Coordinates of C-alpha atoms and ligand atoms in Angstrom, one line a residue:
X5 CA -33.1 7.8 -37.9
X6 CA -34.7 8.7 -41.2
X7 CA -31.6 8.2 -43.3
X8 CA -31.3 4.6 -42.3
X9 CA -31.0 2.3 -45.4
X10 CA -31.7 -1.4 -44.9
X11 CA -30.2 -4.1 -47.1
X12 CA -32.4 -6.8 -48.7
X13 CA -31.4 -10.1 -50.3
X14 CA -34.5 -10.9 -52.3
X15 CA -33.6 -14.5 -53.1
X16 CA -35.1 -17.3 -55.2
X17 CA -35.5 -19.6 -52.3
X18 CA -35.0 -17.4 -49.2
X19 CA -34.9 -13.7 -48.4
X20 CA -33.3 -11.7 -45.6
X21 CA -33.2 -8.1 -44.4
X22 CA -30.2 -6.4 -42.6
X23 CA -29.2 -3.1 -41.2
X24 CA -25.7 -1.8 -40.5
X25 CA -25.6 -0.6 -36.9
X26 CA -23.1 -0.5 -34.1
X27 CA -20.3 -0.9 -36.7
X28 CA -21.5 -4.1 -38.3
X29 CA -24.3 -5.4 -40.4
X30 CA -27.0 -7.2 -38.5
X31 CA -29.7 -9.5 -39.8
X32 CA -33.1 -8.4 -38.5
X33 CA -35.0 -11.4 -37.2
X34 CA -38.8 -11.8 -36.8
X35 CA -40.6 -12.2 -33.5
X36 CA -39.8 -15.9 -33.4
X37 CA -36.1 -15.1 -34.0
X38 CA -36.1 -16.4 -37.6
X39 CA -33.6 -14.6 -39.8
X40 CA -34.4 -16.4 -43.0
X41 CA -37.8 -15.9 -44.8
X42 CA -38.5 -18.5 -47.4
X43 CA -39.5 -16.7 -50.6
X44 CA -42.8 -18.4 -50.8
X45 CA -46.3 -16.8 -50.9
X46 CA -49.5 -18.7 -50.4
X47 CA -53.2 -18.4 -49.7
X48 CA -54.5 -20.3 -46.7
X49 CA -57.8 -22.3 -46.8
X50 CA -59.5 -19.3 -45.2
X51 CA -58.1 -16.9 -47.9
X52 CA -55.4 -15.4 -45.7
X53 CA -52.1 -14.4 -47.3
X54 CA -49.2 -16.7 -46.1
X55 CA -45.6 -15.6 -46.5
X56 CA -42.5 -17.6 -45.7
X57 CA -42.4 -20.8 -43.6
X58 CA -46.2 -21.3 -43.5
X59 CA -46.5 -20.9 -47.3
X60 CA -43.6 -23.2 -47.9
X61 CA -45.2 -25.9 -45.6
X62 CA -48.4 -25.9 -47.7
X63 CA -46.7 -25.9 -51.1
X64 CA -46.7 -29.7 -51.7
X65 CA -50.2 -30.0 -50.4
X66 CA -51.8 -27.0 -52.2
X67 CA -49.5 -26.1 -55.1
X68 CA -52.3 -24.2 -56.8
X69 CA -52.5 -21.8 -53.8
X70 CA -48.8 -21.4 -53.4
X71 CA -46.1 -19.5 -55.4
X72 CA -42.4 -20.3 -55.2
X73 CA -39.3 -19.0 -57.0
X74 CA -41.1 -15.9 -58.3
X75 CA -37.7 -14.4 -58.8
X76 CA -37.3 -16.6 -61.9
X77 CA -40.2 -14.7 -63.5
X78 CA -39.2 -11.2 -62.6
X79 CA -39.2 -8.9 -65.7
X80 CA -41.5 -11.2 -67.7
X81 CA -44.8 -10.0 -68.9
X82 CA -46.9 -12.7 -67.2
X83 CA -48.9 -13.3 -64.2
X84 CA -49.3 -16.1 -61.6
X85 CA -52.5 -17.4 -60.1
X86 CA -53.0 -17.4 -56.4
X87 CA -56.5 -18.7 -55.5
X88 CA -59.0 -16.6 -57.4
X89 CA -56.7 -13.8 -58.5
X90 CA -53.8 -13.2 -60.9
X91 CA -50.7 -11.4 -59.7
X92 CA -47.6 -10.0 -61.5
X93 CA -44.2 -11.2 -60.4
X94 CA -43.6 -7.7 -59.0
X95 CA -46.6 -8.0 -56.8
X96 CA -45.7 -11.4 -55.4
X97 CA -42.1 -10.1 -54.8
X98 CA -43.7 -7.0 -53.1
X99 CA -45.6 -9.3 -50.7
X100 CA -42.2 -10.8 -49.6
X101 CA -40.6 -7.4 -49.4
X102 CA -43.5 -6.1 -47.3
X103 CA -43.1 -8.9 -44.9
X104 CA -39.4 -8.2 -44.6
X105 CA -40.1 -4.5 -44.1
X106 CA -42.6 -5.3 -41.3
X107 CA -40.0 -7.6 -39.6
X108 CA -37.4 -4.8 -39.7
X109 CA -39.9 -2.3 -38.3
X110 CA -41.0 -4.6 -35.5
X111 CA -37.3 -5.1 -34.6
X112 CA -36.3 -1.5 -34.8
X113 CA -39.5 0.1 -33.4
X114 CA -39.9 2.6 -36.3
X115 CA -40.8 2.6 -40.0
X116 CA -38.3 1.8 -42.6
X117 CA -38.4 3.7 -45.9
X118 CA -35.2 3.1 -47.8
X119 CA -33.5 -0.1 -49.1
X120 CA -30.7 -1.5 -51.1
X121 CA -31.9 -4.6 -52.9
X122 CA -29.6 -7.2 -54.5
X123 CA -30.1 -9.0 -57.8
X124 CA -28.0 -11.6 -59.6
X125 CA -25.2 -10.1 -61.8
X126 CA -26.8 -11.6 -64.9
X127 CA -30.2 -9.7 -64.3
X128 CA -31.2 -7.6 -67.3
X129 CA -32.3 -4.0 -67.1
X130 CA -35.9 -5.2 -67.3
X131 CA -35.4 -7.6 -64.4
X132 CA -33.7 -4.9 -62.4
X133 CA -36.5 -2.5 -63.1
X134 CA -39.1 -5.1 -62.1
X135 CA -37.2 -5.5 -58.8
X136 CA -37.3 -1.7 -58.2
X137 CA -41.0 -1.7 -58.8
X138 CA -41.6 -4.5 -56.4
X139 CA -39.8 -2.4 -53.8
X140 CA -42.0 0.6 -54.6
X141 CA -45.2 -1.5 -54.4
X142 CA -44.0 -2.6 -50.9
X143 CA -43.6 1.0 -49.9
X144 CA -39.9 1.2 -50.1
X145 CA -37.7 3.7 -51.8
X146 CA -35.1 1.5 -53.6
X147 CA -32.0 3.7 -53.3
X148 CA -29.9 1.3 -55.2
X149 CA -30.0 -2.2 -56.9
X150 CA -26.7 -3.9 -56.5
X151 CA -25.3 -7.2 -57.7
X152 CA -25.3 -10.1 -55.3
X153 CA -21.5 -10.9 -55.8
X154 CA -20.8 -7.3 -55.1
X155 CA -22.6 -7.5 -51.8
X156 CA -20.7 -10.6 -50.9
X157 CA -17.4 -9.0 -51.7
X158 CA -18.3 -6.0 -49.5
X159 CA -18.9 -8.3 -46.5
X160 CA -15.3 -9.6 -46.7
X161 CA -13.5 -6.6 -48.1
X162 CA -15.3 -3.4 -47.3
X163 CA -13.1 -0.6 -46.2
X164 CA -9.9 -2.2 -47.5
X165 CA -7.6 -0.3 -49.7
X166 CA -5.7 -2.9 -51.7
X167 CA -7.2 -4.2 -54.9
X168 CA -8.1 -7.8 -55.3
X169 CA -9.6 -10.3 -57.7
X170 CA -12.3 -12.4 -56.1
X171 CA -14.3 -15.3 -57.3
X172 CA -17.8 -15.5 -55.7
X173 CA -19.3 -19.0 -55.7
X174 CA -23.0 -18.7 -54.9
X175 CA -25.0 -21.9 -54.6
X176 CA -28.4 -21.3 -53.1
X177 CA -31.6 -23.4 -53.0
X178 CA -32.5 -23.1 -56.7
X179 CA -29.8 -21.2 -58.4
X180 CA -26.0 -21.2 -59.0
X181 CA -24.0 -18.2 -59.9
X182 CA -20.3 -17.7 -60.2
X183 CA -18.8 -14.2 -60.6
X184 CA -15.4 -12.8 -60.9
X185 CA -15.2 -9.4 -59.3
X186 CA -12.5 -6.8 -58.8
X187 CA -12.6 -4.7 -55.7
X188 CA -10.5 -1.6 -55.5
X189 CA -10.8 1.3 -53.0
X190 CA -14.2 0.0 -52.0
X191 CA -15.5 -0.1 -55.5
X192 CA -16.6 -3.5 -56.7
X193 CA -16.8 -4.3 -60.4
X194 CA -18.2 -7.6 -61.7
X195 CA -15.9 -8.7 -64.5
X196 CA -17.7 -11.8 -65.6
X197 CA -20.5 -14.0 -64.4
X198 CA -21.9 -17.4 -65.3
X199 CA -24.2 -19.9 -63.8
X200 CA -27.3 -22.1 -63.9
X201 CA -30.6 -20.7 -63.0
X202 CA -31.9 -24.1 -62.2
X203 CA -29.3 -25.7 -60.0
X204 CA -29.1 -25.6 -56.3
X205 CA -29.5 -27.3 -52.9
X206 CA -33.1 -28.3 -53.9
X207 CA -31.7 -30.6 -56.5
X208 CA -29.5 -32.2 -53.8
X209 CA -32.7 -32.8 -51.8
X210 CA -34.4 -34.4 -54.8
X211 CA -31.5 -36.9 -55.2
X212 CA -32.1 -37.9 -51.6
X213 CA -35.8 -38.1 -52.1
X214 CA -35.3 -40.4 -55.1
X215 CA -33.0 -42.5 -52.9
X216 CA -35.6 -42.8 -50.2
X217 CA -38.3 -43.8 -52.6
X218 CA -36.0 -46.4 -54.0
X219 CA -35.2 -47.7 -50.5
X220 CA -39.0 -48.0 -49.7
X221 CA -39.5 -49.9 -52.9
X222 CA -36.7 -52.3 -52.3
X223 CA -37.2 -52.9 -48.6
X224 CA -41.0 -52.7 -48.3
X225 CA -42.2 -52.9 -51.9
X226 CA -44.2 -49.7 -51.5
X227 CA -44.5 -46.6 -53.7
X228 CA -45.7 -43.5 -51.9
X229 CA -44.8 -41.0 -54.7
X230 CA -48.5 -40.3 -55.4
X231 CA -49.2 -39.3 -51.8
X232 CA -48.6 -35.6 -51.4
X233 CA -48.5 -35.7 -47.6
X234 CA -46.0 -38.5 -47.5
X235 CA -43.9 -36.7 -50.2
X236 CA -43.9 -33.5 -48.2
X237 CA -42.5 -35.4 -45.1
X238 CA -39.9 -37.2 -47.2
X239 CA -38.8 -33.9 -48.8
X240 CA -38.4 -32.3 -45.4
X241 CA -36.6 -35.3 -44.0
X242 CA -34.3 -35.3 -47.1
X243 CA -33.3 -31.7 -46.5
X244 CA -32.7 -32.3 -42.8
X245 CA -30.5 -35.3 -43.7
X246 CA -28.6 -33.2 -46.2
X247 CA -27.8 -30.5 -43.7
X248 CA -26.7 -33.1 -41.2
X249 CA -24.3 -34.6 -43.7
X250 CA -22.5 -31.3 -43.9
X251 CA -21.2 -31.9 -40.4
X252 CA -21.4 -35.6 -39.8
X253 CA -20.5 -38.7 -41.8
X254 CA -24.0 -40.4 -41.4
X255 CA -27.5 -39.2 -41.2
X256 CA -30.5 -41.2 -39.9
X257 CA -33.8 -40.7 -41.7
X258 CA -36.8 -41.7 -39.6
X259 CA -40.4 -41.1 -40.4
X260 CA -43.0 -43.1 -38.5
X261 CA -46.4 -43.7 -40.1
X262 CA -45.3 -42.1 -43.3
X263 CA -48.3 -43.5 -45.2
X264 CA -50.7 -46.3 -45.4
X265 CA -50.5 -48.7 -48.4
X266 CA -53.1 -51.4 -48.8
X267 CA -54.0 -51.0 -45.2
X268 CA -50.5 -51.4 -44.0
X269 CA -48.6 -48.6 -42.2
X270 CA -45.3 -47.6 -43.8
X271 CA -42.5 -46.5 -41.5
X272 CA -39.3 -45.1 -42.9
X273 CA -36.1 -45.9 -41.1
X274 CA -32.7 -45.7 -42.9
X275 CA -29.3 -44.3 -42.8
X276 CA -27.5 -42.3 -45.5
X277 CA -23.7 -41.9 -45.5
X278 CA -22.0 -38.8 -46.6
X279 CA -20.0 -40.9 -49.0
X280 CA -23.1 -42.2 -50.8
X281 CA -24.6 -38.7 -50.8
X282 CA -21.5 -37.2 -52.3
X283 CA -21.6 -39.8 -55.1
X284 CA -25.3 -38.8 -55.8
X285 CA -24.5 -35.1 -56.2
X286 CA -21.1 -35.3 -57.9
X287 CA -22.5 -34.5 -61.3
X288 CA -24.0 -31.2 -60.0
X289 CA -20.8 -30.3 -58.2
X290 CA -18.8 -30.9 -61.4
X291 CA -21.2 -28.8 -63.4
X292 CA -20.5 -25.8 -61.1
X293 CA -16.8 -26.3 -61.6
X294 CA -17.3 -26.1 -65.4
X295 CA -19.1 -22.9 -64.9
X296 CA -16.2 -21.5 -62.9
X297 CA -13.9 -22.2 -65.8
X298 CA -16.3 -20.5 -68.2
X299 CA -16.4 -17.4 -65.9
X300 CA -12.6 -17.3 -65.6
X301 CA -12.2 -17.6 -69.4
X302 CA -14.6 -14.7 -70.0
X303 CA -12.6 -12.7 -67.4
X304 CA -9.4 -13.7 -69.2
X305 CA -8.0 -15.1 -65.9
X306 CA -6.5 -18.4 -64.8
X307 CA -7.4 -20.0 -61.4
X308 CA -4.0 -18.9 -60.0
X309 CA -4.8 -15.3 -60.6
X310 CA -7.8 -15.4 -58.3
X311 CA -6.8 -14.1 -54.8
X312 CA -9.9 -15.0 -52.8
X313 CA -12.8 -17.4 -53.3
X314 CA -15.9 -16.4 -51.3
X315 CA -18.7 -18.9 -50.5
X316 CA -22.2 -17.6 -50.6
X317 CA -25.6 -19.5 -50.4
X318 CA -26.6 -22.2 -47.9
X319 CA -25.7 -25.1 -50.2
X320 CA -22.0 -24.1 -50.1
X321 CA -21.9 -25.7 -46.6
X322 CA -21.6 -29.0 -48.4
X323 CA -18.1 -30.2 -47.6
X324 CA -17.4 -31.7 -51.0
X325 CA -17.9 -28.3 -52.6
X326 CA -15.2 -26.7 -50.4
X327 CA -12.9 -29.7 -51.1
X328 CA -13.3 -29.5 -54.9
X329 CA -12.7 -25.8 -54.9
X330 CA -9.5 -26.4 -52.8
X331 CA -8.4 -28.8 -55.4
X332 CA -9.0 -26.4 -58.3
X333 CA -7.6 -23.2 -56.7
X334 CA -5.1 -24.7 -54.3
X335 CA -6.2 -22.2 -51.6
X336 CA -8.9 -22.3 -49.1
X337 CA -12.3 -20.8 -50.0
X338 CA -13.6 -18.4 -47.4
X339 CA -17.0 -19.0 -45.9
X340 CA -16.7 -17.7 -42.4
X341 CA -19.6 -15.3 -42.7
X342 CA -22.9 -17.1 -42.6
X343 CA -23.4 -18.1 -46.3
X344 CA -27.2 -17.6 -46.1
X345 CA -27.0 -14.2 -44.7
X346 CA -23.9 -12.8 -46.4
X347 CA -25.7 -11.1 -49.4
X348 CA -28.2 -9.2 -47.1
X349 CA -25.3 -8.1 -44.9
X350 CA -23.4 -6.8 -47.9
X351 CA -26.5 -4.9 -49.0
X352 CA -26.7 -3.4 -45.6
X353 CA -23.0 -2.4 -45.8
X354 CA -23.7 -0.7 -49.1
X355 CA -26.8 1.0 -47.6
X356 CA -24.7 2.4 -44.8
X357 CA -22.0 3.6 -47.2
X358 CA -24.7 5.4 -49.3
X359 CA -26.0 7.0 -46.0
X360 CA -22.5 8.3 -45.4
X361 CA -21.4 6.0 -42.7
X362 CA -17.8 4.6 -42.4
X363 CA -18.0 0.9 -43.1
X364 CA -15.7 -2.0 -42.6
X365 CA -15.5 -5.7 -43.5
X366 CA -17.3 -8.2 -41.2
X367 CA -15.2 -9.9 -38.6
X368 CA -16.3 -13.2 -37.1
X369 CA -14.8 -15.3 -34.5
X370 CA -13.1 -18.2 -36.3
X371 CA -10.7 -21.0 -35.5
X372 CA -7.3 -19.9 -36.8
X373 CA -6.1 -23.5 -37.2
X374 CA -7.4 -26.7 -38.7
X375 CA -8.0 -29.6 -36.3
X376 CA -8.0 -33.2 -37.3
X377 CA -6.6 -36.6 -36.7
X378 CA -4.2 -38.9 -38.4
X379 CA -4.9 -42.0 -40.5
X380 CA -3.4 -44.2 -43.2
X381 CA -3.9 -42.6 -46.5
X382 CA -2.1 -41.6 -49.6
X383 CA 0.6 -39.0 -49.4
X384 CA 2.6 -38.2 -52.6
X385 CA 1.4 -41.3 -54.3
X386 CA 2.3 -43.7 -51.4
X387 CA 0.4 -45.1 -48.5
X388 CA 1.5 -43.3 -45.4
X389 CA 0.3 -44.1 -41.8
X390 CA 0.3 -40.5 -40.5
X391 CA -1.7 -38.5 -43.0
X392 CA -3.4 -35.5 -41.5
X393 CA -7.2 -35.8 -41.9
X394 CA -8.8 -32.4 -41.2
X395 CA -12.1 -32.4 -39.4
X396 CA -12.6 -28.7 -38.5
X397 CA -11.1 -26.6 -41.2
X398 CA -9.3 -23.4 -40.4
X399 CA -11.5 -20.2 -40.5
X400 CA -14.6 -22.1 -39.5
X401 CA -16.8 -19.9 -37.2
X402 CA -16.8 -21.1 -33.6
X403 CA -18.5 -22.7 -31.7
X404 CA -18.5 -25.6 -34.1
X405 CA -19.1 -29.4 -34.0
X406 CA -18.0 -31.7 -36.8
X407 CA -17.4 -35.4 -37.1
X408 CA -16.0 -37.9 -39.5
X409 CA -15.8 -41.7 -39.8
X410 CA -12.7 -43.9 -39.6
X411 CA -12.2 -47.7 -40.1
X412 CA -10.2 -50.3 -38.3
X413 CA -7.6 -51.8 -40.5
X414 CA -7.3 -55.3 -38.9
X415 CA -9.8 -58.1 -38.3
X416 CA -10.9 -58.2 -34.6
X417 CA -9.0 -55.0 -33.8
X418 CA -9.8 -54.3 -30.2
X419 CA -8.1 -50.9 -29.7
X420 CA -7.5 -47.7 -31.7
X421 CA -5.1 -44.9 -30.9
X422 CA -6.6 -41.4 -31.6
X423 CA -4.3 -38.5 -32.0
X424 CA -5.6 -35.0 -32.4
X425 CA -3.5 -32.4 -34.3
X426 CA -3.7 -28.8 -35.0
X427 CA -2.1 -27.4 -38.2
X428 CA -2.2 -27.3 -42.0
X429 CA 0.5 -29.9 -43.1
X430 CA -0.6 -33.0 -44.9
X431 CA 1.9 -35.0 -42.9
X432 CA 0.3 -35.1 -39.4
X433 CA 3.7 -35.3 -37.7
X434 CA 4.5 -31.9 -39.0
X435 CA 1.5 -30.4 -37.2
X436 CA 1.1 -29.9 -33.5
X437 CA -0.3 -32.8 -31.5
X438 CA -2.8 -31.4 -29.0
X439 CA -4.1 -34.6 -27.5
X440 CA -4.2 -38.3 -27.8
X441 CA -6.1 -41.2 -26.3
X442 CA -6.8 -44.9 -26.8
X443 CA -10.2 -46.5 -27.3
X444 CA -10.1 -50.0 -25.9
X445 CA -12.6 -52.9 -26.0
X446 CA -13.9 -52.6 -29.5
X447 CA -16.2 -55.5 -30.5
X448 CA -14.8 -58.4 -32.5
X449 CA -15.4 -57.4 -36.1
X450 CA -13.7 -57.7 -39.5
X451 CA -11.5 -54.8 -40.6
X452 CA -13.5 -51.8 -41.6
X453 CA -15.3 -51.5 -38.2
X454 CA -16.6 -47.9 -38.1
X455 CA -15.4 -45.5 -35.4
X456 CA -16.7 -41.9 -35.6
X457 CA -14.7 -39.1 -34.3
X458 CA -16.5 -36.0 -33.1
X459 CA -14.8 -32.7 -32.5
X460 CA -16.5 -29.8 -30.8
X461 CA -14.7 -26.5 -30.4
X462 CA -16.3 -24.0 -28.1
X463 CA -15.9 -20.2 -27.8
X464 CA -13.2 -20.5 -25.1
X465 CA -11.0 -22.6 -27.4
X466 CA -11.7 -25.8 -25.6
X467 CA -11.9 -28.9 -27.9
X468 CA -14.1 -31.8 -26.8
X469 CA -13.2 -35.0 -28.6
X470 CA -15.4 -38.1 -28.7
X471 CA -14.6 -41.4 -30.4
X472 CA -17.5 -43.8 -30.7
X473 CA -17.7 -47.3 -32.1
X474 CA -20.7 -47.0 -34.3
X475 CA -22.0 -50.5 -34.0
X476 CA -22.0 -50.6 -30.1
X477 CA -22.0 -47.0 -29.0
X478 CA -18.8 -47.6 -27.0
X479 CA -17.4 -44.2 -26.3
X480 CA -14.3 -42.5 -25.1
X481 CA -14.0 -38.7 -24.6
X482 CA -11.3 -36.2 -23.9
X483 CA -11.2 -32.5 -23.4
X484 CA -8.3 -30.4 -24.7
X485 CA -8.0 -27.0 -23.0
X486 CA -6.5 -24.2 -24.9
X487 CA -6.7 -25.9 -28.2
X488 CA -6.7 -22.4 -29.6
X489 CA -3.8 -21.0 -27.7
X490 CA -4.0 -17.6 -26.0
X491 CA -1.0 -15.3 -26.6
X492 CA 2.2 -16.3 -24.8
X493 CA 4.5 -13.5 -23.4
X494 CA 6.5 -13.2 -26.7
X495 CA 3.3 -13.2 -28.8
X496 CA 1.8 -10.6 -26.6
X497 CA 4.9 -8.4 -27.0
X498 CA 4.8 -8.8 -30.8
X499 CA 1.1 -8.0 -30.9
X500 CA 1.7 -4.9 -28.9
X501 CA 4.4 -3.7 -31.2
X502 CA 2.2 -4.4 -34.2
X503 CA -0.8 -2.6 -32.7
X504 CA 1.5 0.2 -31.4
X505 CA 2.9 0.8 -34.9
X506 CA -0.6 1.2 -36.2
X507 CA -0.9 4.3 -34.2
X508 CA 2.3 5.6 -35.9
X509 CA 4.3 5.8 -32.7
X510 CA 7.1 3.3 -32.7
X511 CA 8.8 4.8 -29.7
X512 CA 5.6 5.2 -27.8
X513 CA 4.8 1.6 -28.4
X514 CA 7.9 0.7 -26.6
X515 CA 6.7 2.7 -23.6
X516 CA 3.4 0.8 -23.7
X517 CA 5.0 -2.6 -23.9
X518 CA 7.4 -2.3 -21.0
X519 CA 4.8 -0.8 -18.7
X520 CA 2.2 -3.2 -19.7
X521 CA 4.4 -6.2 -18.8
X522 CA 4.6 -4.8 -15.3
X523 CA 1.0 -5.7 -15.0
X524 CA -1.0 -2.9 -13.4
X525 CA -4.3 -3.3 -15.2
X526 CA -5.6 0.1 -14.6
X527 CA -2.4 1.8 -15.7
X528 CA -2.3 -0.5 -18.8
X529 CA -5.8 0.5 -19.7
X530 CA -5.0 4.2 -19.3
X531 CA -1.8 3.9 -21.4
X532 CA -3.8 2.0 -24.1
X533 CA -6.3 4.8 -24.1
X534 CA -3.6 7.4 -24.4
X535 CA -1.8 5.4 -27.1
X536 CA -5.0 5.2 -29.2
X537 CA -5.5 9.0 -28.9
X538 CA -2.0 10.0 -29.9
X539 CA -2.8 10.5 -33.5
X540 CA -6.0 12.5 -32.8
X541 CA -4.4 15.4 -30.8
X542 CA -2.3 18.3 -31.7
X543 CA 1.5 18.2 -31.5
X544 CA 1.7 19.9 -28.1
X545 CA -0.8 17.7 -26.4
X546 CA 0.8 14.7 -28.1
X547 CA 4.2 15.6 -26.7
X548 CA 2.8 16.1 -23.2
X549 CA 1.1 12.7 -23.4
X550 CA 4.3 11.0 -24.5
X551 CA 6.2 12.7 -21.7
X552 CA 3.7 11.5 -19.1
X553 CA 3.7 8.0 -20.5
X554 CA 7.4 7.9 -20.3
X555 CA 7.3 9.3 -16.8
X556 CA 5.0 6.4 -15.7
X557 CA 7.4 4.0 -17.4
X558 CA 10.5 5.5 -15.6
X559 CA 8.8 5.6 -12.3
X560 CA 7.7 2.0 -12.7
X561 CA 11.1 0.7 -13.6
X562 CA 12.6 2.4 -10.4
X563 CA 9.7 1.1 -8.3
X564 CA 8.7 4.7 -7.2
X565 CA 5.0 4.2 -6.6
X566 CA 4.2 7.8 -5.7
X567 CA 5.8 9.1 -8.9
X568 CA 3.8 6.5 -10.8
X569 CA 0.6 7.8 -9.1
X570 CA 1.5 11.4 -9.8
X571 CA 2.2 10.9 -13.5
X572 CA -0.8 8.6 -13.8
X573 CA -3.2 11.3 -12.4
X574 CA -1.7 13.9 -14.7
X575 CA -2.2 11.7 -17.7
X576 CA -5.8 10.9 -16.7
X577 CA -6.5 14.6 -16.2
X578 CA -5.0 15.4 -19.6
X579 CA -7.1 12.7 -21.3
X580 CA -10.2 13.9 -19.5
X581 CA -9.5 17.5 -20.7
X582 CA -9.0 16.3 -24.3
X583 CA -12.2 14.4 -24.3
X584 CA -14.4 17.3 -23.0
Ligands
LIG11 P1 -30.0 -19.9 -49.8 O1 -31.0 -19.8 -50.9 O2 -28.7 -19.3 -49.9 O3 -30.7 -19.6 -48.5 O4 -29.7 -21.5 -49.7 C1 -30.6 -22.4 -49.4 C2 -30.1 -23.8 -49.7 O5 -29.0 -24.1 -48.8 C3 -31.2 -24.8 -49.4 O6 -31.2 -25.8 -50.4 C4 -30.7 -25.4 -48.1 O7 -31.2 -26.7 -47.9 C5 -29.2 -25.4 -48.3 N1 -28.5 -25.5 -47.0 C6 -28.7 -24.8 -45.9 N2 -27.9 -25.2 -44.9 C7 -27.2 -26.2 -45.4 C8 -26.2 -27.1 -44.8 N3 -25.8 -27.0 -43.6 N4 -25.7 -28.0 -45.6 C9 -26.1 -28.2 -46.9 N5 -27.0 -27.4 -47.5 C10 -27.6 -26.4 -46.7

């Protein structure tokens, strides 16, 4: 297909490439299955060009042979040095784009010529032009440059008719942007945008790195900050711990033989709690909230006038960010589409729309309810024993696994009762209890003994719950089938009516329902197919289809199998005729 247009997110930290095919945007992975390419270019010891992971890995060891964050220099009249040579920012960006192009071509089995590339909303004309040139150097025709928040809005809202005001909160590795956009009839307009070009997940890593160095100083009286190899390992460990803390209350940081100081080997072994981590990054999170207020003010809007908040950028997986946004906006931010990949997907949607394809918003399989437990906490200013403590928030893509920590309230408390709820009410008793169990035999300890609760929800809606005494590893598990309920009979009926009415055939929907309940799968499938076709055929065929559908219904209700067979065959023939 020559008219294929790929979408590219050329990011400060990471880049991705996507294509809209089979009715949805798909990220194109490299031969190793990697969907994210670090936006880092380097030169190996043997003079070979490195792009992505390999370049990123050598950055701390050979900074003079590695270029990161080139996006920050786009549009400037300057060059960067890579080994012996000087390169313009466009050229370095082109190397990244070329790698993405090759990845796409290897995946698709043919060459890729055209692309939509995203840029931050605040990019000037010069910066946009430089991005265009980078594409051209890489051998791509850049059919359009679009704003990153526009791409994100398309992922969630493409194809929808109603107008909406959306706040896009984008926190990547090295940049933070917040934009207020309006989408109407598929057209996205950025109303205001604000941010900090030097704030992102990398700063969070640095906080953890500083904490680790401090820990080494205090516990072993060593300083490894002047040893690049040790620092590279610490940085990687810090990022891993940070990601772990997005889903779990504690992260272990272990690095054996990290360095040698005065002939002594240095091993790193420590634990970081989510709570301590959240305290470290709180000033950054608050800074992003300030930026939101500035963006809202420039758009002349208040928080209550924003209808959706979309989360973009890997760092938005940090739970405290979602929590703070909930507090400010009083409704849940949406982040069900992979935050790292969202912008590239939106660019691919835009590419498909330019190529003339019909496009729609991205649907992902999410949990429709929040799952959590109950604990003593504050409700309306008073201590209340049954506060609902969410663990897996509603709209989280499944499968998912998340855990949190709870504390015993009495000295030497030997048992805890664990209740699992599904729902959104702050009072757990107003939610649906889906399971409960007791953990017995906890060790003798003062109040505050830590018990972690781990919830894993699989694709089949089965919830696996594990409670574990942190100190001893004592564990108790249960499995809750149908945590995400399937339709019951009444729900099924309602869903059929709703779906039936979408085909503009209220009376026909009734036919579908009553027959479907009688349960002959083949007939149900045939009737579904007929129902879906009703609007695409002319009036005469439509009437004939309705007559046959009703004939099946009547024959089923009187139990006349041969009449059912007869009408069924006629309907099947008619559909066959209409399709050919
Ligand atoms: P992006 O530039 O959008 O790809 O975002 C990259 C940033 O997101 C990096 O700082 C990552 O460490 C960070 N990140 C990725 N996954 C997570 C996670 N699960 N929790 C917290 N931060 C994450």
